[in-house]
Each structure stands twice: as structure tokens, then as C-alpha cells.
Amino acid sequence: MTNEDLVADILRLKQERHAVILAHSYQRPEIQDIADFVGDSLALARAAQQAACDVIVFCGVHFMAETACILNPSRRVLLPDLQAACSLEASCPAEELAAFLEANREKNYYVVAYVNCSIGVKALADVIVTSGNSQRIIETAPADRPILFVPDQNLGAWTARKTGREMTLWNGACHVHQRFTRDQVLAAKQAHPEAEVVCHPECQELIRLLADHICSTEKMIAYCRESAARQFIIVTETGILHRLRKLVPDKEFFPVELGVCGCAECEYMKLNTLEKLRNCLRDLAPEVRVPEELRLRAAKPLERMLELSK
Ligand code: 13P
Ligand code: SF4
């Protein structure tokens, strides 16, 4: 079956199922092209909350589909491949966070959780952030409580520096962003001396220090469009390059070469394919479901975030 046949099937099934397809910017180009909405974690959470349909097909990773279930419980949420996990989510098991909070009860931490975490971690958090709104949310955190930021130490450290707010950081990281080395970014700069370096805050500080601009995937589009530069080295998962080239066609975008590893790809994001997307619309499975008691607890900090980042 060709991609054209699959696309025709998907469009027909989407109508029959009264479904919307939401896709993260790290998805394969052919999935981004067929989606009703492509965005970063923040924009996708908003889109999921507002989706007026029977079925949400979430082309992203598991925690994103779970977030859609939490925010819009009356919809059926499908994930084309249930194995689409996230190393950041895995770096902070809910039981470990609960044990840490119990052992440090006297500190009365204000728990800020990056959206890349499980529903169990969200349920333990006071507020959720994304890479697109972490500064804004931290600025609203109570001044009289110490902050515990989970699970991404890099986003946490960057947000702490930007806001001047001290935080205890969980020792988690994304394996894709952790892979970039200083030498690789310097080699990209040497190959494209006119290019600006734009990097995601999930990158380590030694990489962030080489960047002209640091922001979430969504903000990269506006930044590159408005910058006077004509060329950009993009230091994040390569899926965003498709979107940048499509939306800012008069400029050039380069990934960072990682030697024998090629470029930075999230193997979990790439698990979703057109065929699996067609199959899940056809079979209405795999479906992501969450226990109602946990959903209610996780909804509070998520809704707080959406309210604060309006
Ligand atoms: P944003 O979509 O918020 O930029 O986050 C990137 C990411 O790694 C999502 O998994
Ligand atoms: Fe998780 Fe990193 Fe993949 Fe994003 S790129 S889904 S943070 S493993």
C-alpha cells in the first residue's frame, strides 16, 4: 500500500469516526502533513482540552495522550503505538517522587512538574509547566515555599537562571537532548558560520551556552521567522526541521550531525507511522485510559498551568 492510499484511508476514517489528529512537531513529516493540528506540548494540551470531536488521535508519546485524557475525559484518546514512551518520564517514577516528598515532608516543597511525566507524577505536583511557559509559571510560585522541579534538570536549571528563583532539581534528562556534545555544535557552527544557533532548554548547559537563542519548539518558528539571520542550526529533535522548512521557506535550517549516530531523533516519537495511524482509526485502538481518581488529582495542576499561561 502506498502512502497516498494510506492518507486516503486516514482521511475517510477520520470523517467516519468524527476524529481529530493532533501531532507533535517531532513526528514524522508525513504524519505532520496529515494532522489537523501540529504543535508543542503546550499548544497540544490546549488543543486536546478544546477538541470538539468523539476521538482524539494523539500522534506523539504516551504522556501527551495521557494529558489529553486528563483534560478532555469525555473523548476517546488513541495513540498509534502504545510503546511510544519518553526517557524523561521514565527518569521520575511516581513512587520515587512520593518517597522523596515523604522523606522531606518538613521542607513543604512546591512541586513543579514538567509536562513530560506520568499521570502519577502530575497528581503529586502543585503545578505543571511546559518548555514554552516554565518561566511564566515559576514567576507565580509562592515566594515562601522552596521549589522542587521534576523531572528535567536542564529545563529546571535554565528556568532557575532566567527567573532568579532557586530550585531543587530532580536528576532527570531526555536522552535525545543529552546526546549533543559541545564539539558537535562547534562543528556545525564551523560548517555554517553565518547561522544562528537555536537550542531547546532540554539541552545541557554546556550546549545552551553556545546558543544565540533558547526556546521551546513552537517558539523556534516565530524566532526564526523574525530573526534577521537567514540560516539556523537547530539543536533539538530533527522532526521540527520539517515544520520550520514548511513555515519559514525562505530560510535555511541545519541539524547538528552526531557522527555515526546521524542526527538527533527520538525513537519513541518515530514509532508512530501512517500505517499505525490508519490502523488505530480503523480499530479504535490502542486506546489510552486513566483511572478517574488519579485523573481528578492530575487535572488540578494541569488546569492551573493552562489558567496561568493564558
Ligand atoms: P516542547 O514540545 O514543549 O518544545 O517539548 C519538546 C519535547 O521534548 C517533547 O517531548
Ligand atoms: Fe521524551 Fe526526549 Fe523523546 Fe521528547 S524527545 S518525547 S523528552 S525522550
Tab-separated table of C-alpha atoms and ligand atoms in Angstrom:
chain	number	residue	atom	x	y	z
A	1	MET	CA	0.000	0.000	0.000
A	2	THR	CA	1.388	3.449	-0.919
A	3	ASN	CA	1.433	6.488	1.354
A	4	GLU	CA	-1.257	8.037	-0.885
A	5	ASP	CA	-3.547	5.033	-0.251
A	6	LEU	CA	-2.918	5.268	3.485
A	7	VAL	CA	-3.615	9.007	3.503
A	8	ALA	CA	-6.917	8.429	1.642
A	9	ASP	CA	-7.899	5.747	4.201
A	10	ILE	CA	-6.967	8.005	7.120
A	11	LEU	CA	-8.986	10.948	5.792
A	12	ARG	CA	-12.030	8.739	5.206
A	13	LEU	CA	-11.803	7.058	8.614
A	14	LYS	CA	-11.235	10.403	10.328
A	15	GLN	CA	-14.588	11.621	8.984
A	16	GLU	CA	-16.391	8.391	9.870
A	17	ARG	CA	-15.024	8.385	13.419
A	18	HIS	CA	-15.509	12.126	13.927
A	19	ALA	CA	-11.852	12.286	14.948
A	20	VAL	CA	-9.132	14.931	15.136
A	21	ILE	CA	-5.462	14.161	14.639
A	22	LEU	CA	-3.058	16.056	16.896
A	23	ALA	CA	0.671	15.759	16.203
A	24	HIS	CA	3.818	16.919	17.983
A	25	SER	CA	6.487	18.717	15.957
A	26	TYR	CA	8.828	15.719	16.396
A	27	GLN	CA	6.520	13.406	14.449
A	28	ARG	CA	7.455	12.046	11.024
A	29	PRO	CA	6.849	14.607	8.212
A	30	GLU	CA	4.055	12.551	6.605
A	31	ILE	CA	2.193	12.478	9.937
A	32	GLN	CA	2.626	16.219	10.493
A	33	ASP	CA	1.268	16.801	6.979
A	34	ILE	CA	-1.962	14.895	7.593
A	35	ALA	CA	-2.610	16.194	11.136
A	36	ASP	CA	-5.371	18.694	11.921
A	37	PHE	CA	-3.055	20.412	14.366
A	38	VAL	CA	0.731	20.327	14.899
A	39	GLY	CA	2.328	21.982	17.913
A	40	ASP	CA	4.473	21.827	21.032
A	41	SER	CA	3.360	20.268	24.307
A	42	LEU	CA	1.603	23.434	25.479
A	43	ALA	CA	-0.313	24.040	22.250
A	44	LEU	CA	-1.252	20.358	22.072
A	45	ALA	CA	-2.553	20.347	25.648
A	46	ARG	CA	-4.745	23.335	24.780
A	47	ALA	CA	-5.904	21.718	21.531
A	48	ALA	CA	-6.733	18.480	23.370
A	49	GLN	CA	-8.711	20.360	26.028
A	50	GLN	CA	-10.765	22.152	23.386
A	51	ALA	CA	-11.161	19.303	20.870
A	52	ALA	CA	-14.828	19.055	19.852
A	53	CYS	CA	-14.929	15.525	18.436
A	54	ASP	CA	-15.553	11.926	19.505
A	55	VAL	CA	-12.000	10.698	19.091
A	56	ILE	CA	-8.584	12.319	19.576
A	57	VAL	CA	-5.752	10.529	17.794
A	58	PHE	CA	-2.608	11.675	19.516
A	59	CYS	CA	0.476	11.370	17.332
A	60	GLY	CA	3.082	11.913	19.997
A	61	VAL	CA	4.215	9.942	23.026
A	62	HIS	CA	2.255	8.307	25.832
A	63	PHE	CA	2.347	11.135	28.400
A	64	MET	CA	0.897	13.507	25.780
A	65	ALA	CA	-2.050	11.185	25.063
A	66	GLU	CA	-2.492	10.760	28.819
A	67	THR	CA	-2.582	14.562	29.192
A	68	ALA	CA	-5.343	14.680	26.564
A	69	CYS	CA	-7.325	12.079	28.589
A	70	ILE	CA	-6.884	14.136	31.750
A	71	LEU	CA	-8.003	17.395	30.144
A	72	ASN	CA	-10.821	16.057	27.985
A	73	PRO	CA	-12.182	12.917	29.698
A	74	SER	CA	-15.290	12.560	27.551
A	75	ARG	CA	-13.216	11.877	24.410
A	76	ARG	CA	-11.724	8.576	23.369
A	77	VAL	CA	-7.939	9.075	23.086
A	78	LEU	CA	-5.924	6.859	20.740
A	79	LEU	CA	-2.141	6.552	20.471
A	80	PRO	CA	-0.994	4.826	17.233
A	81	ASP	CA	1.790	2.962	19.079
A	82	LEU	CA	1.436	2.306	22.811
A	83	GLN	CA	5.209	1.754	23.092
A	84	ALA	CA	5.806	5.480	22.393
A	85	ALA	CA	7.363	6.281	25.757
A	86	CYS	CA	9.677	9.084	26.956
A	87	SER	CA	13.043	8.835	28.732
A	88	LEU	CA	12.299	11.993	30.727
A	89	GLU	CA	9.068	10.493	32.031
A	90	ALA	CA	10.948	7.289	32.907
A	91	SER	CA	13.548	9.263	34.872
A	92	CYS	CA	10.988	10.130	37.556
A	93	PRO	CA	8.803	7.220	38.717
A	94	ALA	CA	5.831	8.442	40.786
A	95	GLU	CA	6.721	6.104	43.697
A	96	GLU	CA	10.230	7.608	43.908
A	97	LEU	CA	8.855	11.132	43.918
A	98	ALA	CA	6.274	10.210	46.578
A	99	ALA	CA	9.025	8.656	48.750
A	100	PHE	CA	11.241	11.739	48.304
A	101	LEU	CA	8.398	14.079	49.292
A	102	GLU	CA	7.601	11.915	52.302
A	103	ALA	CA	11.245	11.877	53.416
A	104	ASN	CA	11.425	15.670	53.033
A	105	ARG	CA	7.986	16.479	54.378
A	106	GLU	CA	9.286	19.279	56.634
A	107	LYS	CA	10.517	21.205	53.546
A	108	ASN	CA	6.942	21.629	52.258
A	109	TYR	CA	8.134	21.713	48.642
A	110	TYR	CA	6.112	23.471	45.955
A	111	VAL	CA	6.324	20.735	43.309
A	112	VAL	CA	6.658	21.930	39.728
A	113	ALA	CA	6.443	19.124	37.167
A	114	TYR	CA	7.466	19.429	33.532
A	115	VAL	CA	4.583	18.014	31.466
A	116	ASN	CA	6.912	15.197	30.288
A	117	CYS	CA	5.959	12.971	33.219
A	118	SER	CA	3.422	10.306	34.139
A	119	ILE	CA	-0.078	10.932	35.465
A	120	GLY	CA	1.167	9.688	38.864
A	121	VAL	CA	3.801	12.444	38.989
A	122	LYS	CA	1.304	15.056	37.797
A	123	ALA	CA	-1.017	14.016	40.614
A	124	LEU	CA	1.760	14.812	43.124
A	125	ALA	CA	2.534	18.229	41.604
A	126	ASP	CA	1.292	21.681	42.577
A	127	VAL	CA	1.609	22.961	39.039
A	128	ILE	CA	2.704	21.685	35.607
A	129	VAL	CA	4.943	23.569	33.179
A	130	THR	CA	5.994	23.079	29.576
A	131	SER	CA	9.163	24.345	27.950
A	132	GLY	CA	7.024	27.130	26.458
A	133	ASN	CA	5.760	28.566	29.751
A	134	SER	CA	8.120	27.464	32.546
A	135	GLN	CA	9.396	30.991	33.271
A	136	ARG	CA	5.936	32.474	33.441
A	137	ILE	CA	4.642	29.751	35.748
A	138	ILE	CA	7.659	29.845	38.077
A	139	GLU	CA	7.182	33.589	38.487
A	140	THR	CA	3.786	32.831	40.070
A	141	ALA	CA	5.152	30.223	42.522
A	142	PRO	CA	4.688	31.107	46.235
A	143	ALA	CA	7.749	33.035	47.445
A	144	ASP	CA	7.669	31.399	50.882
A	145	ARG	CA	7.989	27.782	49.694
A	146	PRO	CA	11.073	26.012	48.286
A	147	ILE	CA	10.594	24.700	44.739
A	148	LEU	CA	11.222	21.117	43.690
A	149	PHE	CA	11.419	20.902	39.865
A	150	VAL	CA	10.886	17.449	38.283
A	151	PRO	CA	11.931	15.591	36.166
A	152	ASP	CA	14.147	17.630	33.789
A	153	GLN	CA	17.254	19.052	35.456
A	154	ASN	CA	18.168	21.001	32.284
A	155	LEU	CA	14.847	22.791	31.826
A	156	GLY	CA	14.814	23.351	35.597
A	157	ALA	CA	18.317	24.860	35.654
A	158	TRP	CA	17.550	27.106	32.663
A	159	THR	CA	14.277	28.287	34.226
A	160	ALA	CA	16.007	28.917	37.564
A	161	ARG	CA	18.625	31.048	35.828
A	162	LYS	CA	16.040	33.014	33.838
A	163	THR	CA	13.768	33.699	36.813
A	164	GLY	CA	16.415	34.002	39.545
A	165	ARG	CA	14.395	31.509	41.600
A	166	GLU	CA	16.361	28.834	43.447
A	167	MET	CA	15.144	25.276	42.942
A	168	THR	CA	15.938	21.734	43.934
A	169	LEU	CA	16.267	19.801	40.667
A	170	TRP	CA	15.313	16.172	40.074
A	171	ASN	CA	18.122	14.252	38.383
A	172	GLY	CA	16.248	13.535	35.123
A	173	ALA	CA	17.026	14.270	31.489
A	174	CYS	CA	15.936	13.498	27.927
A	175	HIS	CA	18.350	11.067	26.263
A	176	VAL	CA	17.892	12.784	22.874
A	177	HIS	CA	18.865	16.270	24.078
A	178	GLN	CA	21.531	14.857	26.403
A	179	ARG	CA	23.330	13.375	23.386
A	180	PHE	CA	24.520	16.698	21.878
A	181	THR	CA	28.164	17.483	22.602
A	182	ARG	CA	29.960	20.825	22.527
A	183	ASP	CA	32.266	19.627	19.731
A	184	GLN	CA	29.337	18.633	17.525
A	185	VAL	CA	27.677	22.036	17.927
A	186	LEU	CA	31.012	23.793	17.318
A	187	ALA	CA	31.494	21.702	14.144
A	188	ALA	CA	28.025	22.768	12.937
A	189	LYS	CA	28.920	26.409	13.643
A	190	GLN	CA	32.150	25.998	11.668
A	191	ALA	CA	30.259	24.439	8.735
A	192	HIS	CA	27.638	27.242	8.782
A	193	PRO	CA	29.411	30.327	10.152
A	194	GLU	CA	26.536	32.676	9.242
A	195	ALA	CA	23.937	30.583	11.058
A	196	GLU	CA	22.381	31.370	14.419
A	197	VAL	CA	22.241	28.518	16.942
A	198	VAL	CA	18.743	27.890	18.334
A	199	CYS	CA	18.501	25.293	21.071
A	200	HIS	CA	15.837	23.627	23.217
A	201	PRO	CA	16.061	24.154	27.009
A	202	GLU	CA	16.172	20.361	27.488
A	203	CYS	CA	19.818	20.620	26.305
A	204	GLN	CA	22.639	20.657	28.862
A	205	GLU	CA	24.128	23.962	29.996
A	206	LEU	CA	27.359	23.464	28.008
A	207	ILE	CA	25.189	23.377	24.863
A	208	ARG	CA	22.895	26.208	25.948
A	209	LEU	CA	25.969	28.405	26.401
A	210	LEU	CA	26.690	28.066	22.648
A	211	ALA	CA	23.181	29.139	21.621
A	212	ASP	CA	22.029	32.508	20.283
A	213	HIS	CA	18.510	31.701	21.402
A	214	ILE	CA	16.916	29.072	23.691
A	215	CYS	CA	13.209	28.239	23.449
A	216	SER	CA	10.510	25.572	23.043
A	217	THR	CA	9.859	24.010	19.636
A	218	GLU	CA	6.853	26.275	18.978
A	219	LYS	CA	8.736	29.452	19.796
A	220	MET	CA	11.528	28.393	17.413
A	221	ILE	CA	9.193	29.044	14.499
A	222	ALA	CA	8.406	32.640	15.474
A	223	TYR	CA	12.028	33.303	16.423
A	224	CYS	CA	13.463	32.051	13.116
A	225	ARG	CA	10.800	33.903	11.137
A	226	GLU	CA	11.527	37.208	12.859
A	227	SER	CA	15.323	36.978	13.198
A	228	ALA	CA	17.464	38.883	10.695
A	229	ALA	CA	19.552	35.709	10.199
A	230	ARG	CA	18.999	33.594	7.057
A	231	GLN	CA	20.415	30.322	8.393
A	232	PHE	CA	19.887	28.420	11.638
A	233	ILE	CA	21.456	25.437	13.381
A	234	ILE	CA	18.626	23.736	15.244
A	235	VAL	CA	19.646	21.894	18.405
A	236	THR	CA	16.708	19.648	19.226
A	237	GLU	CA	14.941	16.591	17.787
A	238	THR	CA	15.050	16.787	13.977
A	239	GLY	CA	11.275	16.496	13.428
A	240	ILE	CA	10.945	20.260	13.935
A	241	LEU	CA	13.079	20.881	10.822
A	242	HIS	CA	10.193	19.765	8.585
A	243	ARG	CA	7.898	22.298	10.200
A	244	LEU	CA	10.487	25.086	10.108
A	245	ARG	CA	11.211	24.471	6.409
A	246	LYS	CA	7.494	24.446	5.639
A	247	LEU	CA	6.540	27.532	7.659
A	248	VAL	CA	9.689	29.599	7.057
A	249	PRO	CA	10.519	28.558	3.471
A	250	ASP	CA	12.837	31.459	2.647
A	251	LYS	CA	15.440	30.470	5.295
A	252	GLU	CA	17.780	27.513	5.765
A	253	PHE	CA	17.811	25.094	8.699
A	254	PHE	CA	20.535	22.633	9.630
A	255	PRO	CA	20.544	19.827	12.211
A	256	VAL	CA	23.596	19.021	14.341
A	257	GLU	CA	25.444	15.958	12.996
A	258	LEU	CA	26.039	13.402	15.754
A	259	GLY	CA	28.720	11.394	13.910
A	260	VAL	CA	27.845	7.702	13.493
A	261	CYS	CA	24.503	8.280	15.271
A	262	GLY	CA	23.281	10.514	12.388
A	263	CYS	CA	21.079	13.308	13.725
A	264	ALA	CA	19.044	13.654	16.907
A	265	GLU	CA	15.937	11.511	16.553
A	266	CYS	CA	13.585	10.431	19.319
A	267	GLU	CA	12.935	6.778	18.554
A	268	TYR	CA	9.737	6.912	20.624
A	269	MET	CA	8.291	9.803	18.613
A	270	LYS	CA	9.179	7.994	15.403
A	271	LEU	CA	7.287	4.831	16.400
A	272	ASN	CA	4.085	6.340	15.038
A	273	THR	CA	3.712	5.690	11.305
A	274	LEU	CA	0.991	6.373	8.736
A	275	GLU	CA	0.073	2.689	8.772
A	276	LYS	CA	-0.331	2.594	12.559
A	277	LEU	CA	-2.322	5.838	12.395
A	278	ARG	CA	-4.666	4.267	9.814
A	279	ASN	CA	-4.970	1.074	11.867
A	280	CYS	CA	-5.808	2.870	15.092
A	281	LEU	CA	-8.550	4.881	13.389
A	282	ARG	CA	-9.894	1.684	11.827
A	283	ASP	CA	-9.762	-0.393	15.057
A	284	LEU	CA	-10.334	2.436	17.572
A	285	ALA	CA	-7.299	1.028	19.391
A	286	PRO	CA	-4.832	1.255	21.052
A	287	GLU	CA	-6.717	3.489	23.442
A	288	VAL	CA	-5.171	5.353	26.398
A	289	ARG	CA	-7.274	5.323	29.564
A	290	VAL	CA	-6.594	6.697	33.016
A	291	PRO	CA	-8.100	5.886	36.436
A	292	GLU	CA	-10.668	8.558	37.352
A	293	GLU	CA	-9.358	9.182	40.893
A	294	LEU	CA	-5.847	9.837	39.579
A	295	ARG	CA	-7.210	11.898	36.687
A	296	LEU	CA	-9.002	14.256	39.049
A	297	ARG	CA	-5.807	14.837	41.044
A	298	ALA	CA	-3.643	15.318	37.939
A	299	ALA	CA	-6.181	17.668	36.327
A	300	LYS	CA	-5.744	20.303	39.055
A	301	PRO	CA	-2.076	21.239	38.402
A	302	LEU	CA	-2.592	20.925	34.628
A	303	GLU	CA	-5.596	23.238	34.670
A	304	ARG	CA	-3.663	25.620	36.928
A	305	MET	CA	-0.930	25.761	34.282
A	306	LEU	CA	-3.387	26.424	31.459
A	307	GLU	CA	-5.050	29.158	33.518
A	308	LEU	CA	-1.710	30.810	34.404
A	309	SER	CA	-0.387	30.711	30.836
A	310	LYS	CA	-3.441	32.256	29.167
B	1	13P	P1	8.129	21.064	23.564
B	1	13P	O1	7.184	20.453	22.609
B	1	13P	O2	7.392	21.644	24.712
B	1	13P	O3	9.075	22.014	22.943
B	1	13P	O4	8.976	19.859	24.207
B	1	13P	C1	9.847	19.094	23.500
B	1	13P	C2	9.796	17.665	23.851
B	1	13P	O5	10.792	17.041	24.079
B	1	13P	C3	8.525	16.995	23.896
B	1	13P	O6	8.722	15.698	24.197
B	2	SF4	FE1	10.797	12.360	25.725
B	2	SF4	FE2	13.059	13.347	24.785
B	2	SF4	FE3	11.526	11.933	23.172
B	2	SF4	FE4	10.725	14.377	23.980
B	2	SF4	S1	12.476	13.900	22.705
B	2	SF4	S2	9.498	12.513	23.933
B	2	SF4	S3	11.582	14.444	26.044
B	2	SF4	S4	12.555	11.180	25.009
